mmCIF file of N, CA and C in Angstrom:
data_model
loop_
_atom_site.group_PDB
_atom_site.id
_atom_site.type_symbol
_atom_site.label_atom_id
_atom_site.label_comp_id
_atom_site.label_asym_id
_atom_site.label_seq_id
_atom_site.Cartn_x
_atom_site.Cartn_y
_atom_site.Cartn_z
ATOM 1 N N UNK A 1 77.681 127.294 99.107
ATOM 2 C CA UNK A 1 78.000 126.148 99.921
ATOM 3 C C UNK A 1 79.502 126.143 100.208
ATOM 4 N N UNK A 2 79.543 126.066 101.657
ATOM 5 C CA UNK A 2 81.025 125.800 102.099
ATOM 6 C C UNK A 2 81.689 124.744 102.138
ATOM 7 N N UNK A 3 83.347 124.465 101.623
ATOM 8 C CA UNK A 3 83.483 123.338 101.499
ATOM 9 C C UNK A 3 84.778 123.275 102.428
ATOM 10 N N UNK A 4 84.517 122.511 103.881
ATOM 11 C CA UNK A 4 85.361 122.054 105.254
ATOM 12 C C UNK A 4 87.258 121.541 104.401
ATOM 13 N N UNK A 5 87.733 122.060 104.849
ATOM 14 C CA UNK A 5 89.386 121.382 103.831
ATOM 15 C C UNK A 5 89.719 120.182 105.413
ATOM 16 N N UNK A 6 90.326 119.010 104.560
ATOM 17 C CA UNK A 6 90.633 118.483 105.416
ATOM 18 C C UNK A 6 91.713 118.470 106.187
ATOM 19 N N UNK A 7 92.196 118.557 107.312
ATOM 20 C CA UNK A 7 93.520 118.353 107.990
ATOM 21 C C UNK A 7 93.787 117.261 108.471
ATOM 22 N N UNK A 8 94.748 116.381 107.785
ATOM 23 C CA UNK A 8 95.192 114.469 108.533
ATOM 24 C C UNK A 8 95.412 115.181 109.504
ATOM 25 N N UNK A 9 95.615 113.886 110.459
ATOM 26 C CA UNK A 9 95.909 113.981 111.928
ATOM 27 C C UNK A 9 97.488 113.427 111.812
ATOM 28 N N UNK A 10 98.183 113.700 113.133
ATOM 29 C CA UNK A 10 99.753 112.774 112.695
ATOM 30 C C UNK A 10 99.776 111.508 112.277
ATOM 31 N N UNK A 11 98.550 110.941 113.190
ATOM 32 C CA UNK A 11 98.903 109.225 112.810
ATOM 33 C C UNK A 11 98.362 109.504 111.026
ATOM 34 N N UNK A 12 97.397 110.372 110.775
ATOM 35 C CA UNK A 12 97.212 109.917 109.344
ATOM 36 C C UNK A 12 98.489 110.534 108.352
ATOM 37 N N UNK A 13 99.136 111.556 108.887
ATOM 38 C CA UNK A 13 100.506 111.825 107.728
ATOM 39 C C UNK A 13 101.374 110.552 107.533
ATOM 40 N N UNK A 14 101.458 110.018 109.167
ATOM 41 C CA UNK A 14 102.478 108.630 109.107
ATOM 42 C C UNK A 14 101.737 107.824 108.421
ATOM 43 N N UNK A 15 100.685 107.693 108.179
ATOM 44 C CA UNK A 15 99.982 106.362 107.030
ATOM 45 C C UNK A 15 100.193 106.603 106.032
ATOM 46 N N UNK A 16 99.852 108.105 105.321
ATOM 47 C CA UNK A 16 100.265 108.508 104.244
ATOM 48 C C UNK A 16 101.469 108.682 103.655
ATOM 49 N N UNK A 17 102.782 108.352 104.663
ATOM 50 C CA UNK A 17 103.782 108.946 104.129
ATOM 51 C C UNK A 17 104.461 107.387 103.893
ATOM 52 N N UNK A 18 104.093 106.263 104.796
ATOM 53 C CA UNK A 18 104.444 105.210 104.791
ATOM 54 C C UNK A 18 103.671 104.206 103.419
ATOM 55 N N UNK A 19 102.288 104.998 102.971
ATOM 56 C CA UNK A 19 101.971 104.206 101.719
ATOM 57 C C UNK A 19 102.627 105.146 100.650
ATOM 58 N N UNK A 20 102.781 106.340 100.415
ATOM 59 C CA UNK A 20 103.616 107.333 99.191
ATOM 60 C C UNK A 20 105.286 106.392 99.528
ATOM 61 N N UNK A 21 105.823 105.964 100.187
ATOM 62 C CA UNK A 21 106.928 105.543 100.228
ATOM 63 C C UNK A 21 106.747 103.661 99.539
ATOM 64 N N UNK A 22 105.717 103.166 99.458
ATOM 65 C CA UNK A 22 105.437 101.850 99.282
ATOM 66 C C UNK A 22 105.546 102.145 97.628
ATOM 67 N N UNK A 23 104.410 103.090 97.683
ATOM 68 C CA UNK A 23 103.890 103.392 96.289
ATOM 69 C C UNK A 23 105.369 103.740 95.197
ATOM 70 N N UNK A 24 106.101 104.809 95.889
ATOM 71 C CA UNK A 24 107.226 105.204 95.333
ATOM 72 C C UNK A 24 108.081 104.023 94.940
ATOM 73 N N UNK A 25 108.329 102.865 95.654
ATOM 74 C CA UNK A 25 109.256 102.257 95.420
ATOM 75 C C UNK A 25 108.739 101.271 94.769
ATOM 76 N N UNK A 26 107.323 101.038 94.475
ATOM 77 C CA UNK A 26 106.523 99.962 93.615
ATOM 78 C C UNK A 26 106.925 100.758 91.885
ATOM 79 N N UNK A 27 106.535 102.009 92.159
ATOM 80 C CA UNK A 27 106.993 102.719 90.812
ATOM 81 C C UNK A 27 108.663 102.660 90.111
ATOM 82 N N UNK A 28 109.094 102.642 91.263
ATOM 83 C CA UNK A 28 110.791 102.651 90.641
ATOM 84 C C UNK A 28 110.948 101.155 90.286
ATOM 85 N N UNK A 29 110.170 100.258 90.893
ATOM 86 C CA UNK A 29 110.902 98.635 90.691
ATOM 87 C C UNK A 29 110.062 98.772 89.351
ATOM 88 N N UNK A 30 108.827 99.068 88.546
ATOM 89 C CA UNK A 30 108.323 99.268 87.908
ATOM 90 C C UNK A 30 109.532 99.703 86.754
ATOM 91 N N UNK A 31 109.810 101.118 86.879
ATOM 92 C CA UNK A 31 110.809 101.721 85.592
ATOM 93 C C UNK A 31 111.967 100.601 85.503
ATOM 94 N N UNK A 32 112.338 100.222 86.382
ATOM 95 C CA UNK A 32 113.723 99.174 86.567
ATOM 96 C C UNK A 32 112.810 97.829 85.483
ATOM 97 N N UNK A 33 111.976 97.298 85.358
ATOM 98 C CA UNK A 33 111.788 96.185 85.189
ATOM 99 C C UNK A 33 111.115 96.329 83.850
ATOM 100 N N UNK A 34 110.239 97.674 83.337
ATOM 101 C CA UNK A 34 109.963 97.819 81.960
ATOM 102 C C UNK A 34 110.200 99.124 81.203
ATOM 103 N N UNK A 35 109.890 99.167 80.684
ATOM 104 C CA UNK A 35 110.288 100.282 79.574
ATOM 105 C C UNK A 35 109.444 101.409 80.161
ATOM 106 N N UNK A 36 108.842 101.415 81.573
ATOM 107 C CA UNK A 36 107.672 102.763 81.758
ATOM 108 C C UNK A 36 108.354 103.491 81.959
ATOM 109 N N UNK A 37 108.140 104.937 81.228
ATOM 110 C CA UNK A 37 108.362 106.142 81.738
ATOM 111 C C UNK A 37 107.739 107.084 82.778
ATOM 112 N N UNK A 38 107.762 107.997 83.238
ATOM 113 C CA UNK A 38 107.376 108.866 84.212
ATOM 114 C C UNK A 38 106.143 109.324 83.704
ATOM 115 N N UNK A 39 105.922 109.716 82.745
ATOM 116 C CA UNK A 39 104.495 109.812 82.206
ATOM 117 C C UNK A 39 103.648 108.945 82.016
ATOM 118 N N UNK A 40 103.958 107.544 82.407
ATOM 119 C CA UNK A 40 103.317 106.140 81.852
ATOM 120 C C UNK A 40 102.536 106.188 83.154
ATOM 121 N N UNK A 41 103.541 105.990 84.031
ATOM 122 C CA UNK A 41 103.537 106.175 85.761
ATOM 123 C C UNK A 41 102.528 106.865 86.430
ATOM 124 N N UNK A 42 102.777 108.060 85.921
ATOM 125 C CA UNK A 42 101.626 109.122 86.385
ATOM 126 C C UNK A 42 100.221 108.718 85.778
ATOM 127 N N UNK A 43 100.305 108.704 84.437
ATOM 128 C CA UNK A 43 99.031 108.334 83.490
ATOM 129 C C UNK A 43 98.387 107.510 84.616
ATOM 130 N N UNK A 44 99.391 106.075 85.053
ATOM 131 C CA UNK A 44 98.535 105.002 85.505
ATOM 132 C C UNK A 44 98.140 105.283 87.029
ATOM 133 N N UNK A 45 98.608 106.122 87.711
ATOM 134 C CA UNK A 45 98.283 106.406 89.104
ATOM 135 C C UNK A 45 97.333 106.955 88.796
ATOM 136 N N UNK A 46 97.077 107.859 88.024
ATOM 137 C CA UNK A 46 95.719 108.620 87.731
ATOM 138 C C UNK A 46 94.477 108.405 87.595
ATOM 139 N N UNK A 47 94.732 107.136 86.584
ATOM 140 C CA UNK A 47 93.691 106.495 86.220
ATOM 141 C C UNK A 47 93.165 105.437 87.188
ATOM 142 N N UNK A 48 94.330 105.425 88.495
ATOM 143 C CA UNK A 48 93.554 104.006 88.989
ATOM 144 C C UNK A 48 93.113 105.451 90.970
ATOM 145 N N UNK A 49 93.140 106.327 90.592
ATOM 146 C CA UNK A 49 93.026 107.287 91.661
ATOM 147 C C UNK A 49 91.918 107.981 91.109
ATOM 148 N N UNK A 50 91.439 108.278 89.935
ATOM 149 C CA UNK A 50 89.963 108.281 89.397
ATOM 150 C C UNK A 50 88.829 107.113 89.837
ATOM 151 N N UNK A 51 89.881 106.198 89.246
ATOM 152 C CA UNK A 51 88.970 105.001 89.677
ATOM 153 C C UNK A 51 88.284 104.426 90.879
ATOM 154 N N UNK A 52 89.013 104.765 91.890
ATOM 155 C CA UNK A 52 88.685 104.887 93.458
ATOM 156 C C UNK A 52 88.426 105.813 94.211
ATOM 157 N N UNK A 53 87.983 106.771 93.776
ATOM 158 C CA UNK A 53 88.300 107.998 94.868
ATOM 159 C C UNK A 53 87.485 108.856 94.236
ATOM 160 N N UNK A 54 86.780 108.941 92.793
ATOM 161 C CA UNK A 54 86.045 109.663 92.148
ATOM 162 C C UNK A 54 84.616 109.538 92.129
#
């Protein structure tokens, strides 16, 4: 079984690049405001990108 890879379209890189930039700066106000580290960070993107998308 073949599996099609996807290619965004432009408007979808600009969605994507405009929520990775939301996301990014939700994470930094995050480290600024508690003790999370970069591994905390990742852990929790992970777990909530399992959670939706799996």
């Amino acid at each position: 079984m073949e599996i099609s890879k996807w290619k965004p379209t432009e408007e979808e890189r600009e969605v994507m690049e405009t929520v990775w930039m939301q996301v990014k700066g939700a994470c930094e106000k995050l480290k600024e405001e508690t003790n999370a580290q970069n591994e905390h960070i990742r852990k929790m993107l992970q777990e909530m990108s399992d959670r939706y998308y799996l």
